[in-house]
Amino acid sequence: MFYDLHIHSALSPCANDDMTPNNIVNMAKLLKLDVIAITDHNSVSQQAVLHKVAKRKDMRLIYGIEVQTTEEVHILCYFQKLDDCLVFGKIINDNLIPIKNDIRYFGHQLIMNENDEVIAEEPKLLLNSVLFTVEEVCDLAHQHCGSFVLAHVLDRNNSIITQLGFIPLHLEFDGIEVKSVIEKNKILQTHPWIKDTVWLFNSDAHYLTDINDAVNQISQEELNRLWRNGS
Amino acid sequence: MRVKDIAEKTDWRLFADDNSKENEVQGAFVGDLLSWVMGHSSPKQAWITVQAHVNVIAVGVLREFACLIICQDSQLSDDMIQQAKEENLPIFLTDMSAFDVCRKLIELGV
């Protein structure tokens, strides 16, 4: 299955306002992707509508969110069930540092319906940290049958390597997101104890044109392994 | 200036054994991004940070810091205190900001 499991919708302040539910799903169709996940910063408010749109257009959708921990590390959490995702998302949103979004600096945080009409705007700034550590987010995701994936691990901003120097030895992550095989090899070289994890090559798209072409494939079996620690 | 001297002259809470209290402090380094700290700090410095993840201990040992100063009552986990003890790395905990900690250290002659 061709995949891209890290795409931002217009709900993320940093994403382009053209990242509407229909545009994303249509673009994924055009690119011949088989499965996608839309992971907005610290919010799941667009997931239910995305579910409807994806279903209508016969696109497989995994529910997701990109959480920013207290240490300012970005984590992708994935869910197989919408309900689990919504419950987890509410806990994240309730524990997000309460600062109002200033659209002049950060951009709009648009919530849309299945016709791409803006129905609300998230008032709280989503580009912020929650009051949970990396380990706490990991436990919380697993408690809600979710998966815990270290996002863009070698990026200069908000990666676990930048923030915490290296991947903690006892962290029970389910996957690692990298940009290239070179990055994957770098991580393996510097973390020889990592033997068995799921490697994801995602786009982290903030614009429609950034979404991955159908180049990265994952088997159903490998995809299932993302949830091996969820209870 | 030794760790024990700083302990005597401040009200910062210190987690350390007698041995590591003798560590000599030569200057200080402020930073919360661990990759940055690893790349730019020097041995024997006091490391001032709000980052209270257990990885801080590993970086502190790697860079041979004299001690850590955790600011603004950033929450220390039991794990972190335990690991610091095992590694003989003294930790100060204070409600002061990094700026005020720097001012205090300069006042003390660090």
XYZ file of C-alpha atoms in Angstrom:
341
model
C 0.000 0.000 0.000
C 1.282 3.436 -0.916
C 1.002 5.737 2.069
C 1.552 9.182 3.494
C 0.776 9.266 7.203
C 1.784 12.813 8.082
C -0.316 15.497 6.387
C -1.590 18.728 7.956
C -5.032 20.157 7.283
C -5.984 23.844 7.423
C -6.672 23.299 11.119
C -2.920 23.466 11.715
C -1.994 27.154 11.809
C 1.157 26.573 9.777
C -0.664 24.693 7.000
C -2.025 26.326 3.877
C -5.743 27.166 3.972
C -6.181 25.089 0.791
C -5.610 21.967 2.883
C -9.339 21.267 3.076
C -10.716 17.764 3.708
C -11.806 17.291 0.070
C -8.648 18.788 -1.411
C -6.412 16.508 0.663
C -8.381 13.366 -0.124
C -8.683 14.266 -3.832
C -4.968 14.970 -4.036
C -4.195 11.648 -2.354
C -6.444 9.961 -4.929
C -4.678 11.721 -7.804
C -1.312 10.673 -6.413
C -2.622 7.097 -6.200
C -2.011 6.760 -2.477
C -3.813 3.880 -0.750
C -3.776 5.068 2.842
C -3.319 8.491 4.454
C -3.370 10.095 7.891
C -4.027 13.749 8.641
C -2.155 14.707 11.784
C -2.857 18.250 12.928
C -0.940 19.851 15.760
C -2.506 18.947 19.120
C -6.033 18.672 17.729
C -8.385 16.027 16.343
C -11.211 18.467 15.549
C -11.055 17.685 11.818
C -10.905 13.883 12.123
C -14.633 13.082 12.113
C -15.213 15.109 8.928
C -12.104 13.627 7.319
C -13.529 10.194 8.082
C -16.744 11.060 6.183
C -14.938 12.590 3.213
C -12.443 9.729 2.949
C -15.227 7.160 3.153
C -17.238 8.927 0.449
C -14.227 8.889 -1.853
C -13.110 5.399 -0.915
C -9.767 6.492 0.536
C -8.408 4.599 3.516
C -7.827 6.916 6.476
C -5.948 6.322 9.695
C -6.899 8.704 12.501
C -4.071 10.772 13.871
C -2.667 13.766 15.664
C 0.773 15.345 16.046
C 1.333 16.038 19.733
C 3.958 18.452 21.068
C 5.240 17.284 24.451
C 6.491 19.429 27.330
C 10.031 18.954 26.003
C 8.767 20.338 22.646
C 9.214 16.978 20.952
C 6.772 16.186 18.137
C 5.021 12.818 18.326
C 2.628 11.212 15.857
C -0.174 9.239 17.482
C -2.313 6.988 15.299
C -5.619 5.304 16.027
C -7.613 2.628 14.267
C -10.884 3.754 15.806
C -12.284 7.269 15.553
C -13.671 7.109 19.095
C -10.263 6.328 20.608
C -8.742 9.189 18.637
C -11.415 11.650 19.782
C -11.078 10.698 23.460
C -7.280 10.950 23.285
C -7.533 14.243 21.392
C -9.776 15.740 24.044
C -7.260 14.924 26.778
C -4.500 16.491 24.691
C -6.557 19.612 23.988
C -7.553 19.961 27.662
C -3.879 19.897 28.622
C -2.637 22.279 25.961
C -1.098 25.479 27.329
C -4.019 27.944 27.048
C -2.740 30.731 24.824
C -4.979 32.369 22.231
C -3.992 32.031 18.584
C -2.850 35.247 16.920
C -3.632 34.714 13.240
C -1.236 37.492 12.200
C 1.717 35.428 13.385
C 0.569 31.839 13.242
C -2.218 31.730 10.654
C -5.790 30.454 10.696
C -6.913 27.285 12.490
C -9.914 26.375 10.374
C -12.420 23.641 11.109
C -14.441 22.636 8.035
C -17.461 20.511 7.205
C -17.560 17.809 4.561
C -18.215 20.454 1.884
C -15.037 22.343 2.796
C -17.049 25.188 4.336
C -15.459 26.804 7.390
C -17.723 26.082 10.343
C -15.461 27.185 13.194
C -12.022 28.389 14.072
C -10.001 26.876 16.918
C -9.290 29.775 19.306
C -6.478 28.158 21.305
C -3.024 28.234 19.709
C -2.333 24.690 18.546
C 1.356 25.216 17.844
C 2.209 24.779 21.483
C 3.125 22.168 24.086
C 0.868 19.982 26.168
C 1.623 19.462 29.850
C 2.757 15.853 29.313
C 6.282 14.519 28.948
C 7.318 12.233 26.087
C 6.856 9.199 28.333
C 3.447 10.367 29.522
C 2.191 10.865 25.961
C 3.497 7.390 25.120
C 1.563 5.802 27.997
C -1.544 7.826 27.220
C -1.519 6.817 23.545
C -1.137 3.150 24.447
C -3.936 3.378 27.023
C -6.225 4.584 24.244
C -5.244 1.820 21.799
C -3.060 4.283 19.966
C 0.344 4.132 18.393
C 3.299 6.337 19.345
C 5.687 7.366 16.550
C 8.637 9.738 16.884
C 8.083 12.448 14.256
C 10.796 13.713 11.869
C 13.527 12.482 14.225
C 16.421 14.277 12.569
C 14.765 17.626 11.901
C 16.380 20.685 13.425
C 13.110 21.730 15.001
C 11.030 19.790 17.514
C 12.598 16.405 16.932
C 13.483 14.098 19.794
C 17.150 14.288 18.768
C 17.244 18.095 18.863
C 15.286 18.397 22.091
C 16.603 15.414 24.058
C 19.922 14.635 22.372
C 19.072 11.009 21.605
C 16.173 8.568 21.760
C 15.732 7.530 25.418
C 16.668 3.910 25.998
C 13.436 2.802 27.650
C 10.919 4.742 25.578
C 8.316 2.330 24.174
C 7.817 3.928 20.786
C 6.111 2.001 17.990
C 7.706 3.686 15.017
C 10.184 6.271 13.800
C 9.534 8.797 11.061
C 12.464 9.738 8.835
C 12.858 11.660 5.595
C 15.254 9.249 3.846
C 17.145 5.968 4.069
C 20.247 8.022 4.930
C 18.436 9.340 7.994
C 17.303 5.833 8.939
C 20.891 4.574 8.766
C 22.117 7.511 10.840
C 19.636 6.671 13.589
C 20.577 2.983 13.494
C 24.263 3.858 13.718
C 23.815 6.129 16.712
C 21.204 3.918 18.413
C 22.477 0.340 17.974
C 19.897 -0.962 20.469
C 17.011 -0.159 18.110
C 16.272 -3.486 16.457
C 12.611 -3.753 15.845
C 10.543 -0.747 14.914
C 8.332 0.498 12.105
C 10.027 3.064 9.869
C 7.765 5.616 8.219
C 8.719 7.904 5.333
C 6.110 10.660 5.370
C 5.827 14.096 3.795
C 4.775 16.289 6.752
C 2.863 18.181 4.046
C 1.614 21.669 4.834
C 0.713 22.359 1.167
C -1.183 20.167 -1.292
C 1.863 19.941 -3.525
C 3.976 18.561 -0.644
C 1.977 15.345 -0.249
C 4.090 12.307 -1.150
C 3.845 10.646 -4.534
C 3.105 6.930 -4.519
C 6.675 5.909 -3.721
C 6.624 4.616 -0.133
C 4.912 1.320 0.505
C 3.850 -0.477 3.653
C 2.287 -3.915 4.029
C -0.838 -4.476 6.099
C 1.210 -6.591 8.486
C 3.777 -3.833 9.010
C 1.037 -1.257 9.442
C -0.624 -3.422 12.118
C 2.638 -3.501 14.051
C 2.152 0.208 14.792
C -0.467 -0.798 17.350
C 1.355 -3.718 18.945
C 1.665 -1.877 22.277
C -1.826 -0.407 22.419
C -4.098 -1.929 25.002
C 34.095 27.760 43.622
C 32.801 24.310 44.490
C 29.284 22.887 44.365
C 29.127 22.907 48.189
C 29.983 26.639 48.231
C 27.055 27.386 45.952
C 24.853 25.245 48.181
C 25.917 27.223 51.248
C 25.295 30.603 49.671
C 21.916 29.941 48.066
C 18.627 28.415 49.149
C 18.635 26.099 46.129
C 17.722 22.523 46.931
C 20.671 20.206 46.286
C 20.557 16.509 45.412
C 24.126 15.210 45.727
C 26.397 12.998 47.783
C 29.324 14.424 49.770
C 31.810 13.421 47.145
C 30.226 15.213 44.215
C 29.697 18.336 46.346
C 33.439 18.871 45.943
C 33.076 19.290 42.129
C 34.707 22.496 40.983
C 32.497 24.880 38.999
C 34.193 26.753 36.185
C 31.641 28.929 34.469
C 28.128 28.095 33.402
C 26.137 27.157 30.331
C 22.477 27.937 29.675
C 20.504 25.774 27.240
C 17.451 23.566 26.891
C 18.087 21.877 23.553
C 20.161 18.853 24.478
C 21.726 18.466 21.044
C 22.848 22.104 21.245
C 24.194 21.680 24.757
C 26.185 18.615 23.691
C 27.727 20.560 20.840
C 28.590 23.809 22.581
C 29.218 23.348 26.309
C 32.485 22.708 28.158
C 33.460 20.398 31.031
C 33.213 21.676 34.632
C 30.478 24.154 33.791
C 27.274 24.424 35.771
C 24.476 23.644 33.312
C 21.394 25.813 33.762
C 18.226 24.446 32.150
C 14.482 23.959 32.516
C 14.695 20.642 30.682
C 13.989 17.936 33.254
C 13.983 14.791 31.139
C 16.118 11.867 32.289
C 18.283 12.303 29.152
C 19.617 15.451 30.814
C 21.629 13.224 33.153
C 23.255 11.346 30.277
C 24.208 14.609 28.582
C 25.420 16.029 31.898
C 27.721 13.044 32.433
C 28.879 13.033 28.813
C 29.853 16.704 28.946
C 31.348 16.319 32.461
C 29.392 19.172 33.969
C 30.181 20.171 37.553
C 26.485 20.255 38.340
C 23.021 20.881 36.924
C 20.832 23.789 37.951
C 17.188 23.117 37.124
C 15.246 26.406 37.008
C 11.712 27.550 37.726
C 10.863 24.422 39.683
C 10.727 22.372 36.493
C 9.434 18.981 37.589
C 12.195 16.500 38.439
C 11.204 12.872 38.191
C 12.353 10.289 40.750
C 14.057 8.519 37.860
C 16.136 11.572 37.126
C 17.199 12.065 40.758
C 18.048 8.382 41.071
C 20.140 8.362 37.891
C 21.949 11.545 38.886
C 22.900 9.889 42.192
C 24.215 6.826 40.421
C 26.280 9.033 38.133
C 27.501 11.325 40.949
C 26.110 14.358 39.190
C 24.852 17.032 41.608
C 21.497 18.666 40.818
C 20.275 21.992 42.164
C 16.575 22.782 41.982
C 15.367 26.369 42.256
C 12.298 28.482 41.527
C 14.543 31.170 40.009
C 14.608 31.857 36.277
C 17.736 31.098 34.240
C 18.457 34.835 34.154
C 18.306 35.150 37.951
C 20.410 32.027 38.387
C 23.079 33.551 36.124
C 22.975 36.802 38.106
C 23.359 34.868 41.351
C 26.301 32.845 40.017
C 28.049 36.005 38.823
C 27.458 37.563 42.243
C 29.082 34.512 43.824
C 32.079 34.867 41.537
C 31.537 31.907 39.203
